Coordinates of C-alpha atoms in Angstrom, one line a residue:
X210 CA 89.2 -108.7 43.7
X211 CA 88.0 -106.9 47.3
X212 CA 91.0 -105.7 49.4
X213 CA 91.5 -107.3 52.9
X214 CA 89.1 -105.4 55.3
X215 CA 90.8 -103.2 58.1
X216 CA 89.7 -104.7 61.2
X217 CA 89.1 -102.4 64.1
X218 CA 87.1 -102.6 67.4
X219 CA 85.2 -99.9 69.3
X220 CA 82.8 -100.1 72.2
X221 CA 80.1 -98.6 70.1
X222 CA 79.4 -98.5 66.4
X223 CA 76.9 -95.9 65.1
X224 CA 75.7 -96.3 61.6
X225 CA 74.4 -92.8 60.6
X226 CA 76.3 -89.4 61.2
X227 CA 73.2 -87.3 61.3
X228 CA 72.1 -85.2 64.5
X229 CA 70.7 -88.2 66.1
X230 CA 73.8 -90.5 65.3
X231 CA 76.2 -87.4 66.4
X232 CA 74.2 -87.4 69.9
X233 CA 74.4 -91.0 70.4
X234 CA 78.3 -91.3 69.8
X235 CA 78.7 -88.0 72.0
X236 CA 76.9 -89.6 74.9
X237 CA 78.7 -92.9 75.1
X238 CA 82.1 -91.0 74.5
X239 CA 81.2 -88.8 77.5
X240 CA 80.2 -92.2 79.4
X241 CA 83.9 -93.2 79.0
X242 CA 83.4 -95.5 75.8
X243 CA 85.0 -95.3 72.5
X244 CA 82.7 -94.7 69.5
X245 CA 82.8 -94.9 65.7
X246 CA 80.5 -93.1 63.4
X247 CA 80.0 -94.6 59.9
X248 CA 78.2 -92.2 57.2
X249 CA 77.9 -92.5 53.4
X250 CA 76.7 -89.0 52.9
X251 CA 77.3 -85.7 54.7
X252 CA 78.1 -85.8 58.4
X253 CA 74.9 -83.8 60.0
X254 CA 72.4 -85.6 57.8
X255 CA 69.0 -84.9 56.5
X256 CA 68.2 -82.2 58.9
X257 CA 71.3 -80.0 58.3
X258 CA 71.3 -80.4 54.7
X259 CA 67.9 -81.0 53.3
X260 CA 65.1 -80.9 55.8
X261 CA 65.0 -78.8 59.1
X262 CA 67.6 -76.0 58.2
X263 CA 66.9 -75.4 54.6
X264 CA 63.3 -75.6 54.7
X265 CA 63.1 -73.1 57.5
X266 CA 65.5 -70.9 55.6
X267 CA 63.1 -71.0 52.7
X268 CA 60.0 -69.9 55.0
X269 CA 61.4 -67.5 57.4
X270 CA 62.0 -64.4 54.8
X271 CA 58.2 -64.8 53.8
X272 CA 57.0 -65.0 57.3
X273 CA 59.0 -62.0 58.2
X274 CA 57.9 -60.1 55.3
X275 CA 54.1 -61.0 56.0
X276 CA 54.8 -60.1 59.7
X277 CA 55.8 -56.6 58.5
X278 CA 52.9 -56.1 56.1
X279 CA 50.4 -57.0 58.7
X280 CA 51.6 -54.3 61.2
X281 CA 50.5 -50.8 60.7
X282 CA 53.4 -48.5 60.7
X283 CA 55.5 -51.2 59.1
X284 CA 53.4 -52.0 56.4
X285 CA 53.8 -48.6 54.8
X286 CA 57.3 -48.9 54.5
X287 CA 57.3 -52.5 53.0
X288 CA 57.4 -51.7 49.0
X289 CA 58.9 -54.8 47.6
X290 CA 58.3 -58.6 47.5
X291 CA 60.6 -61.3 48.3
X292 CA 63.8 -61.4 46.4
X293 CA 64.1 -65.1 45.6
X294 CA 67.8 -65.2 44.7
X295 CA 68.7 -63.6 48.1
X296 CA 66.4 -66.1 50.0
X297 CA 68.2 -69.1 48.1
X298 CA 71.5 -67.7 48.9
X299 CA 70.5 -67.5 52.7
X300 CA 69.6 -71.0 52.3
X301 CA 72.9 -71.9 50.9
X302 CA 74.6 -70.3 53.8
X303 CA 72.5 -72.0 56.3
X304 CA 73.6 -75.6 54.8
X305 CA 77.2 -74.4 54.8
X306 CA 76.8 -74.7 50.8
X307 CA 76.3 -78.5 51.4
X308 CA 79.8 -78.8 52.8
X309 CA 80.3 -80.9 56.0
X310 CA 83.7 -79.6 57.3
X311 CA 82.3 -78.0 60.3
X312 CA 80.5 -81.0 61.5
X313 CA 83.4 -83.2 60.8
X314 CA 85.6 -81.0 62.9
X315 CA 83.3 -81.4 65.8
X316 CA 83.2 -85.2 65.5
X317 CA 86.8 -85.2 65.9
X318 CA 87.0 -82.6 68.7
X319 CA 84.4 -84.7 70.7
X320 CA 86.7 -87.6 70.6
X321 CA 84.4 -89.6 67.9
X322 CA 86.1 -91.8 64.9
X323 CA 84.6 -91.2 61.6
X324 CA 84.3 -93.7 58.9
X325 CA 82.7 -92.7 55.4
X326 CA 81.2 -95.6 53.7
X327 CA 78.4 -98.0 53.6
X328 CA 77.8 -100.2 55.9
X329 CA 75.7 -103.7 56.6
X330 CA 76.1 -106.5 59.2
X331 CA 77.6 -109.6 58.5
X332 CA 77.3 -111.2 62.3
X333 CA 76.2 -109.9 65.6
X334 CA 78.1 -106.8 66.6
X335 CA 80.0 -107.1 63.3
X336 CA 80.0 -104.3 60.8
X337 CA 81.4 -104.3 57.3
X338 CA 82.0 -100.9 55.6
X339 CA 82.7 -100.3 51.9
X340 CA 84.7 -97.1 52.4
X341 CA 84.2 -94.4 49.9
X342 CA 87.8 -94.1 49.4
X343 CA 88.0 -97.8 48.4
X344 CA 89.1 -99.3 51.9
X345 CA 87.2 -102.1 53.2
X346 CA 86.3 -102.0 56.9
X347 CA 85.3 -104.7 59.5
X348 CA 84.2 -103.0 62.5
X349 CA 83.4 -105.0 65.7
X350 CA 81.4 -103.4 68.6
X351 CA 82.2 -104.5 72.1
X352 CA 79.0 -103.2 73.4
X353 CA 76.4 -102.0 71.1
X354 CA 75.7 -101.2 67.3
X355 CA 73.3 -98.4 67.0
X356 CA 71.3 -97.7 64.0
X357 CA 70.6 -94.0 63.4
X358 CA 70.0 -94.2 59.5
X359 CA 67.0 -91.8 59.5
X360 CA 64.2 -92.2 56.9
X361 CA 63.5 -92.6 53.2
X362 CA 60.4 -91.1 51.1
X363 CA 57.5 -93.2 50.2
X364 CA 56.6 -93.6 46.6
X365 CA 52.7 -93.4 46.4
X366 CA 51.3 -95.8 43.7
X367 CA 50.6 -93.2 41.0
X368 CA 50.5 -94.4 37.4
X369 CA 53.6 -93.0 35.5
X370 CA 55.3 -92.0 38.6
X371 CA 58.4 -94.4 38.4
X372 CA 59.4 -93.4 35.0
X373 CA 59.7 -89.7 35.7
X374 CA 62.3 -87.5 37.4
X375 CA 60.3 -85.6 39.9
X376 CA 61.3 -83.8 43.0
X377 CA 61.2 -85.2 46.6
X378 CA 61.9 -82.9 49.8
X379 CA 65.6 -83.1 49.0
X380 CA 65.4 -81.6 45.4
X381 CA 62.9 -79.1 46.6
X382 CA 65.0 -77.8 49.6
X383 CA 68.1 -77.8 47.5
X384 CA 66.4 -76.1 44.4
X385 CA 68.5 -73.6 42.5
X386 CA 65.7 -71.8 41.1
X387 CA 62.0 -71.2 41.6
X388 CA 59.7 -73.1 39.2
X389 CA 56.8 -71.2 37.5
X390 CA 54.4 -73.8 38.2
X391 CA 54.8 -76.2 41.3
X392 CA 52.5 -79.1 42.1
X393 CA 53.1 -80.5 45.5
X394 CA 51.5 -84.1 46.2
X395 CA 50.7 -84.7 50.0
X396 CA 49.3 -82.5 52.7
X397 CA 51.4 -83.3 55.6
X398 CA 54.0 -81.1 57.4
X399 CA 56.7 -81.1 54.6
X400 CA 54.5 -80.7 51.7
X401 CA 52.4 -77.9 53.5
X402 CA 55.4 -75.8 54.4
X403 CA 56.9 -76.2 51.1
X404 CA 53.9 -75.4 49.0
X405 CA 53.6 -72.1 51.1
X406 CA 57.6 -71.5 50.8
X407 CA 57.5 -71.6 46.9
X408 CA 54.3 -69.9 46.6
X409 CA 55.7 -66.7 48.6
X410 CA 58.9 -67.1 46.2
X411 CA 56.8 -66.8 43.2
X412 CA 55.7 -70.1 42.2
X413 CA 52.0 -70.9 41.1
X414 CA 51.5 -73.7 43.6
X415 CA 48.8 -76.5 43.6
X416 CA 48.8 -78.8 46.4
X417 CA 46.9 -82.1 45.9
X418 CA 46.2 -84.4 49.1
X419 CA 44.2 -87.3 49.5
X420 CA 42.7 -86.1 52.8
X421 CA 42.4 -82.9 54.4
X422 CA 45.4 -80.7 55.1
X423 CA 47.5 -81.8 58.0
X424 CA 45.1 -84.6 59.1
X425 CA 47.3 -85.4 62.2
X426 CA 46.4 -82.2 63.7
X427 CA 43.0 -80.7 65.2
X428 CA 40.8 -79.4 62.3
X429 CA 40.2 -75.9 63.7
X430 CA 44.0 -75.5 63.7
X431 CA 44.7 -76.9 60.4
X432 CA 41.7 -74.8 58.9
X433 CA 43.7 -71.7 59.8
X434 CA 47.0 -72.9 58.0
X435 CA 44.9 -73.7 55.0
X436 CA 43.6 -70.4 55.1
X437 CA 47.1 -68.9 55.2
X438 CA 48.2 -71.0 52.0
X439 CA 45.0 -70.0 50.1
X440 CA 45.9 -66.3 51.0
X441 CA 49.3 -66.8 49.3
X442 CA 47.8 -68.1 46.0
X443 CA 48.0 -71.8 46.9
X444 CA 45.2 -73.9 45.2
X445 CA 44.4 -76.7 47.7
X446 CA 42.9 -79.8 45.8
X447 CA 42.0 -81.7 49.2
X448 CA 40.4 -85.1 49.7
X449 CA 41.5 -85.8 46.1
X450 CA 44.0 -88.4 44.8
X451 CA 46.6 -88.2 42.0
X452 CA 45.7 -91.1 39.7
X453 CA 48.1 -90.5 36.8
X454 CA 51.4 -88.4 36.0
X455 CA 53.0 -87.9 32.6
X456 CA 55.5 -85.7 30.8
X457 CA 54.2 -83.4 28.1
X458 CA 56.1 -82.6 25.0
X459 CA 57.2 -79.1 26.3
X460 CA 58.8 -80.8 29.5
X461 CA 55.9 -79.9 31.7
X462 CA 54.1 -82.5 33.9
X463 CA 50.4 -83.3 33.6
X464 CA 48.6 -84.7 36.6
X465 CA 45.2 -86.5 36.3
X466 CA 43.1 -86.1 39.4
X467 CA 40.4 -88.4 40.8
X468 CA 37.9 -85.7 40.6
X469 CA 38.4 -85.5 36.6
X470 CA 40.3 -82.4 36.7
X471 CA 44.0 -81.9 35.6
X472 CA 46.9 -80.0 37.0
X473 CA 50.1 -78.9 34.7
X474 CA 53.3 -78.0 36.4
X475 CA 56.8 -77.3 35.5
X476 CA 58.1 -79.3 38.9
X477 CA 56.2 -81.9 40.8
X478 CA 57.1 -82.4 44.4
X479 CA 56.3 -85.7 46.1
X480 CA 55.9 -85.5 49.7
X481 CA 53.8 -88.3 51.1
X482 CA 55.4 -89.5 54.1
X483 CA 58.5 -91.4 55.0
X484 CA 59.5 -94.9 56.6
X485 CA 62.6 -96.1 58.5
X486 CA 65.9 -96.2 56.1
X487 CA 66.8 -99.7 57.0
X488 CA 67.0 -101.7 53.7
X489 CA 70.6 -102.7 52.5
X490 CA 71.6 -102.8 56.2
X491 CA 71.7 -106.8 56.3
X492 CA 69.3 -106.9 58.9
X493 CA 67.8 -109.9 57.3
X494 CA 70.9 -111.9 58.2
X495 CA 70.0 -111.2 61.9
X496 CA 66.6 -112.6 61.6
X497 CA 64.6 -109.5 60.8
X498 CA 61.9 -109.7 58.1
X499 CA 60.1 -107.1 56.2
X500 CA 56.5 -106.2 56.8
X501 CA 53.6 -106.7 54.1
X502 CA 54.7 -103.4 52.5
X503 CA 58.3 -104.7 51.9
X504 CA 59.6 -102.2 54.5
X505 CA 61.8 -103.5 57.6
X506 CA 60.3 -102.1 60.8
X507 CA 61.8 -102.4 64.1
X508 CA 60.4 -102.3 67.5
X509 CA 62.4 -100.6 70.3
X510 CA 62.0 -100.6 74.3
X511 CA 62.4 -97.4 76.3
X512 CA 66.1 -97.2 75.9
X513 CA 66.1 -97.8 72.2
X514 CA 67.2 -101.5 72.4
X515 CA 65.8 -103.5 69.5
X516 CA 63.4 -106.3 70.5
X517 CA 64.5 -109.7 69.0
X518 CA 68.1 -108.7 69.0
X519 CA 70.0 -111.9 68.5
X520 CA 72.0 -113.1 71.6
X521 CA 72.2 -113.2 75.3
X522 CA 73.1 -109.5 76.0
X523 CA 71.5 -106.4 74.6
X524 CA 73.5 -104.9 71.8
X525 CA 71.3 -103.7 68.8
X526 CA 69.7 -100.2 69.1
X527 CA 67.9 -97.9 66.8
X528 CA 67.1 -94.3 67.4
X529 CA 65.4 -91.3 65.5
X530 CA 63.6 -92.1 62.2
X531 CA 65.4 -95.5 62.1
X532 CA 63.5 -96.5 65.2
X533 CA 60.1 -95.2 63.5
X534 CA 58.4 -93.8 66.6
X535 CA 58.5 -90.1 66.2
X536 CA 60.0 -88.6 62.7
X537 CA 61.2 -85.3 64.4
X538 CA 64.9 -84.5 64.6
X539 CA 64.4 -83.0 68.2
X540 CA 62.7 -86.2 69.3
X541 CA 65.5 -88.3 67.8
X542 CA 68.1 -86.5 69.6
X543 CA 66.3 -86.9 72.8
X544 CA 66.1 -90.6 72.1
X545 CA 69.9 -90.6 71.1
X546 CA 70.7 -89.1 74.4
X547 CA 68.6 -91.7 76.4
X548 CA 70.2 -94.7 74.3
X549 CA 73.5 -93.5 74.7
X550 CA 73.3 -93.0 78.4
X551 CA 71.8 -96.5 78.7
X552 CA 74.5 -98.0 76.6
X553 CA 77.3 -96.5 79.0
X554 CA 75.3 -97.3 81.9
X555 CA 74.9 -101.2 81.1
X556 CA 78.6 -101.4 80.0
X557 CA 79.5 -100.2 83.5
X558 CA 76.9 -102.5 85.2
X559 CA 75.0 -99.6 86.4
X560 CA 71.7 -100.4 84.6
X561 CA 70.1 -103.7 84.7
X562 CA 67.0 -104.4 82.8
X563 CA 64.5 -101.8 82.0
X564 CA 64.9 -98.3 83.2
X565 CA 62.7 -96.4 85.4
X566 CA 60.2 -94.0 83.7
X567 CA 61.4 -90.5 83.2
X568 CA 64.9 -91.5 84.1
X569 CA 67.7 -90.3 82.1
X570 CA 68.0 -93.7 80.4
X571 CA 64.1 -93.7 79.3
X572 CA 62.5 -92.4 76.4
X573 CA 59.2 -91.9 78.3
X574 CA 58.4 -88.5 76.6
X575 CA 57.8 -90.4 73.4
X576 CA 54.4 -91.7 75.0
X577 CA 53.2 -88.6 76.4
X578 CA 54.9 -85.2 75.3
X579 CA 56.0 -85.2 71.5
X580 CA 56.0 -81.7 70.4
X581 CA 55.9 -80.6 66.8
X582 CA 55.8 -77.3 64.7
X583 CA 54.5 -76.7 61.3
X584 CA 56.4 -73.6 60.4
X585 CA 53.9 -72.2 57.9
X586 CA 52.3 -68.7 58.5
X587 CA 50.4 -69.1 60.5
X588 CA 52.3 -71.7 62.5
X589 CA 50.9 -74.8 64.0
X590 CA 52.3 -76.1 67.4
X591 CA 51.2 -79.0 69.2
X592 CA 52.3 -81.4 71.9
X593 CA 51.0 -84.5 73.8
X594 CA 47.7 -86.1 72.8
X595 CA 44.8 -84.6 71.0
X596 CA 41.5 -85.1 72.5
X597 CA 40.5 -88.0 70.3
X598 CA 43.7 -89.7 71.1
X599 CA 43.5 -89.3 74.9
X600 CA 40.0 -90.9 74.7
X601 CA 41.5 -93.6 72.5
X602 CA 44.2 -94.3 74.9
X603 CA 41.5 -94.7 77.8
X604 CA 41.8 -91.3 79.5
X605 CA 38.8 -89.6 81.0
X606 CA 39.8 -86.5 78.7
X607 CA 38.0 -83.3 77.9
X608 CA 39.0 -80.4 76.1
X609 CA 38.8 -76.3 76.1
X610 CA 39.5 -74.5 73.2
X611 CA 39.1 -70.6 72.0
X612 CA 40.3 -68.2 69.5
X613 CA 43.4 -66.5 70.1
X614 CA 42.1 -62.9 70.9
X615 CA 44.4 -61.3 73.6
X616 CA 46.1 -57.8 73.9
X617 CA 49.4 -59.6 72.8
X618 CA 47.8 -60.6 69.6
X619 CA 46.1 -57.6 68.7
X620 CA 49.5 -55.9 69.2
X621 CA 51.5 -58.5 67.4
X622 CA 49.6 -57.7 63.8
X623 CA 46.5 -56.4 62.5
X624 CA 43.5 -58.9 62.3
X625 CA 45.5 -61.7 64.1
X626 CA 43.6 -65.1 63.9
X627 CA 44.4 -67.8 66.2
X628 CA 43.1 -70.9 67.7
X629 CA 44.2 -72.7 71.1
X630 CA 43.1 -76.0 72.6
X631 CA 44.2 -77.9 76.1
X632 CA 43.3 -81.3 76.5
X633 CA 42.7 -82.3 80.2
X634 CA 42.9 -85.5 82.2
X635 CA 39.7 -85.2 84.1
X636 CA 40.8 -87.7 86.8
X637 CA 44.2 -86.3 87.6
X638 CA 43.4 -82.6 86.6
X639 CA 46.7 -82.4 84.5
X640 CA 47.3 -81.3 80.9
X641 CA 47.6 -84.4 78.5
X642 CA 48.0 -82.0 75.1
X643 CA 47.9 -78.7 73.9
X644 CA 47.6 -77.3 70.3
X645 CA 48.1 -73.7 69.1
X646 CA 47.7 -72.2 65.6
X647 CA 48.5 -68.6 64.6
X648 CA 51.5 -66.2 64.0
X649 CA 54.5 -66.9 66.0
X650 CA 52.7 -69.6 68.3
X651 CA 55.6 -71.7 68.2
X652 CA 57.2 -70.1 71.0
X653 CA 54.2 -70.8 73.3
X654 CA 54.9 -74.5 72.8
X655 CA 57.6 -75.3 75.2
X656 CA 55.5 -73.9 78.2
X657 CA 52.8 -76.6 77.1
X658 CA 55.6 -79.2 77.1
X659 CA 56.8 -78.6 80.4
X660 CA 53.4 -78.5 81.7
X661 CA 52.5 -82.0 80.3
X662 CA 56.0 -83.5 81.1
X663 CA 55.8 -82.2 84.6
X664 CA 52.1 -83.3 85.0
X665 CA 51.5 -79.8 86.7
X666 CA 48.0 -79.7 88.4
X667 CA 45.6 -77.0 86.5
X668 CA 45.2 -75.2 90.1
X669 CA 48.8 -74.8 90.1
X670 CA 49.3 -73.9 86.5
X671 CA 46.7 -71.3 87.2
X672 CA 49.4 -69.4 89.2
X673 CA 51.9 -69.5 86.3
X674 CA 50.9 -65.6 85.5
X675 CA 51.6 -65.0 81.8
X676 CA 53.2 -61.5 81.2
X677 CA 51.0 -58.6 79.9
X678 CA 50.8 -58.0 76.7
X679 CA 52.0 -61.3 75.2
X680 CA 50.4 -64.0 73.3
X681 CA 51.0 -66.3 76.1
X682 CA 47.9 -64.5 77.9
X683 CA 46.1 -67.0 76.0
X684 CA 47.1 -69.5 78.8
X685 CA 45.0 -67.3 81.3
X686 CA 41.9 -67.4 79.1
X687 CA 41.8 -71.2 78.5
X688 CA 42.1 -71.6 82.2
X689 CA 39.4 -69.1 83.0
X690 CA 37.3 -71.0 80.1
X691 CA 38.0 -74.4 81.8
X692 CA 36.7 -72.6 85.0
X693 CA 39.6 -71.7 87.3

């Protein structure tokens, strides 16, 4: 017999206490409202424990070592390879050993309530929670319920996969040892990053992808990353499908590929994309239906308000991966800040209807200036539209691109190889996008993001003089090539 639910009322109920949910709750509390976070796992979410932080902790030591090995004077002093045990130990430190005490303390100090448990809707603005401690809760929201539940990995239709214990990104980023042979299925950001990380930690890595590597980025940039992986010994099987996977008698895995070849590995990492984690929340009871693939997909407006929300007043919001717009932690936090401010403003009657573009309540950058970094070595950093996307969106767009060959890159490392591209709106003479590939180019990206968001005219951008000798001097070379 289920115990009677403890009934409580808050202004805002946030389902999901990852970085995105934390930001929503913090914003509404700063706006004078009360908020409760509901979380079934660790407070801090995927990014803190199984994605951004541990993956970058696995990657950084290899990048630092390679940086020294490619710099005369330093390379002569480097006589050892990576210490895998030390790398894993530092990874454990960066994830707080998968303990969320620090995050829980922050939630309390921010004036936010926390309920640990699994949540689902039973009515509009009403959430039931099966508490992890056995307590049942019924939470009612006076103003809004926000979905910040993150995303789940896709399962590709590979024969035999469902019956086997393989790695997802969680298992890879929390691994306690480095496998002798690792097969990575998927050539997106996570698969590419983890393939290089484990190769540098000592694994014999084979990456299998149905398309080219990093297909959402310009091919010239992706080609440099592919070369970096090959230099680390990663075998790339691109434009190749995995048709079947099985377990061998010795506990290894056998992969049968579409080109007739096979791969044998001690571990298999499946990294073939993600979808919003919306199942099991009772959204069907509110009138939302799964798509043809069986996944629930929500459409949101500029404030994160879910289209088709039942009732006369706006109350259901989705942010971050749950909204399905941009699966980046930093962009999800941006959405969370805008949504939290919009909820508080609507509660006070300060916001009616749709907000103005680029206001604090609108997620306008989602359409124009989403930055992303692939933390491989070399790095790949991109913001805004590619040339193809700009033309698809109806812009009269051109591009300018060139290798990164400036004094700063020559000083950075021996035989530095990089590539840069700007995408220009020819009608307004402003940037629509930028891409950089090469060692340490991630630090070039925010300048490009500012230029795109601020719609800085190119003739004004010409006066932003890059310091000499830095890799940022590539900005000058790009603008010169454009004709300024």
